[in-house]
């Protein structure tokens, strides 16, 4: 994550493993049909952790985490979330969703973005799936995470 500047607004949010991933999603622009940079970042992140990845012909990313030792026969689970976000800004706001990061703020216990959508649909689902892939503290069967593209503009 060296090229990302993660907002300090996430520093005290718990569980930290989830909010660190959500901070990454805020830092990397991800409009529909513009998810490639985020997908490549997540693929590199997963492969650096020894997780298998593949990308299908439309750009969906699949990340596979093998079962914990002794749990190989346990049923697998599939986690799914979409990488793109609703790209809407307030009237008068200047935000380029292909270039500018989302700027989150914490106000009265709520995480939000001042002039744009936050991207929590479905960014929090992506963050939760990544946290499950990263967490080594629990025993599990095989886990497969499917991160789809282009959900917000027609489910192409």
mmCIF file of N, CA, C and O in Angstrom, residues 7 26 38 55 59 88-89 94 107 113 139:
data_model
loop_
_atom_site.group_PDB
_atom_site.id
_atom_site.type_symbol
_atom_site.label_atom_id
_atom_site.label_comp_id
_atom_site.label_asym_id
_atom_site.label_seq_id
_atom_site.Cartn_x
_atom_site.Cartn_y
_atom_site.Cartn_z
ATOM 1 N N UNK A 7 -6.478 7.890 4.909
ATOM 2 C CA UNK A 7 -6.974 8.954 5.761
ATOM 3 C C UNK A 7 -6.864 8.582 7.242
ATOM 4 O O UNK A 7 -7.226 7.470 7.629
ATOM 5 N N UNK A 26 -11.472 3.800 -0.399
ATOM 6 C CA UNK A 26 -11.688 5.244 -0.525
ATOM 7 C C UNK A 26 -10.529 5.908 -1.273
ATOM 8 O O UNK A 26 -10.732 6.889 -1.995
ATOM 9 N N UNK A 38 -8.092 -0.666 -8.895
ATOM 10 C CA UNK A 38 -8.407 -1.325 -7.622
ATOM 11 C C UNK A 38 -8.258 -2.834 -7.756
ATOM 12 O O UNK A 38 -7.672 -3.484 -6.892
ATOM 13 N N UNK A 55 -8.752 -13.624 -12.874
ATOM 14 C CA UNK A 55 -9.628 -12.573 -13.385
ATOM 15 C C UNK A 55 -10.330 -13.151 -14.605
ATOM 16 O O UNK A 55 -9.677 -13.700 -15.497
ATOM 17 N N UNK A 59 -13.562 -9.027 -16.174
ATOM 18 C CA UNK A 59 -12.806 -8.278 -15.183
ATOM 19 C C UNK A 59 -13.129 -8.573 -13.737
ATOM 20 O O UNK A 59 -12.614 -7.904 -12.838
ATOM 21 N N UNK A 88 -21.731 9.865 -7.312
ATOM 22 C CA UNK A 88 -22.606 11.029 -7.294
ATOM 23 C C UNK A 88 -22.021 12.055 -6.345
ATOM 24 O O UNK A 88 -21.532 11.714 -5.262
ATOM 25 N N UNK A 89 -22.065 13.288 -6.779
ATOM 26 C CA UNK A 89 -21.551 14.372 -5.953
ATOM 27 C C UNK A 89 -22.634 15.410 -5.706
ATOM 28 O O UNK A 89 -23.605 15.481 -6.445
ATOM 29 N N UNK A 94 -16.816 19.716 -6.916
ATOM 30 C CA UNK A 94 -15.954 19.309 -8.018
ATOM 31 C C UNK A 94 -15.203 18.053 -7.601
ATOM 32 O O UNK A 94 -14.342 18.110 -6.728
ATOM 33 N N UNK A 107 -18.252 12.036 11.723
ATOM 34 C CA UNK A 107 -19.047 13.068 12.376
ATOM 35 C C UNK A 107 -20.120 12.406 13.231
ATOM 36 O O UNK A 107 -20.934 11.642 12.718
ATOM 37 N N UNK A 113 -18.916 11.026 3.571
ATOM 38 C CA UNK A 113 -18.117 11.871 2.687
ATOM 39 C C UNK A 113 -18.882 13.181 2.530
ATOM 40 O O UNK A 113 -20.100 13.173 2.376
ATOM 41 N N UNK A 139 -10.289 -20.995 12.291
ATOM 42 C CA UNK A 139 -10.248 -22.197 11.460
ATOM 43 C C UNK A 139 -11.409 -22.141 10.475
ATOM 44 O O UNK A 139 -12.514 -21.730 10.839
#
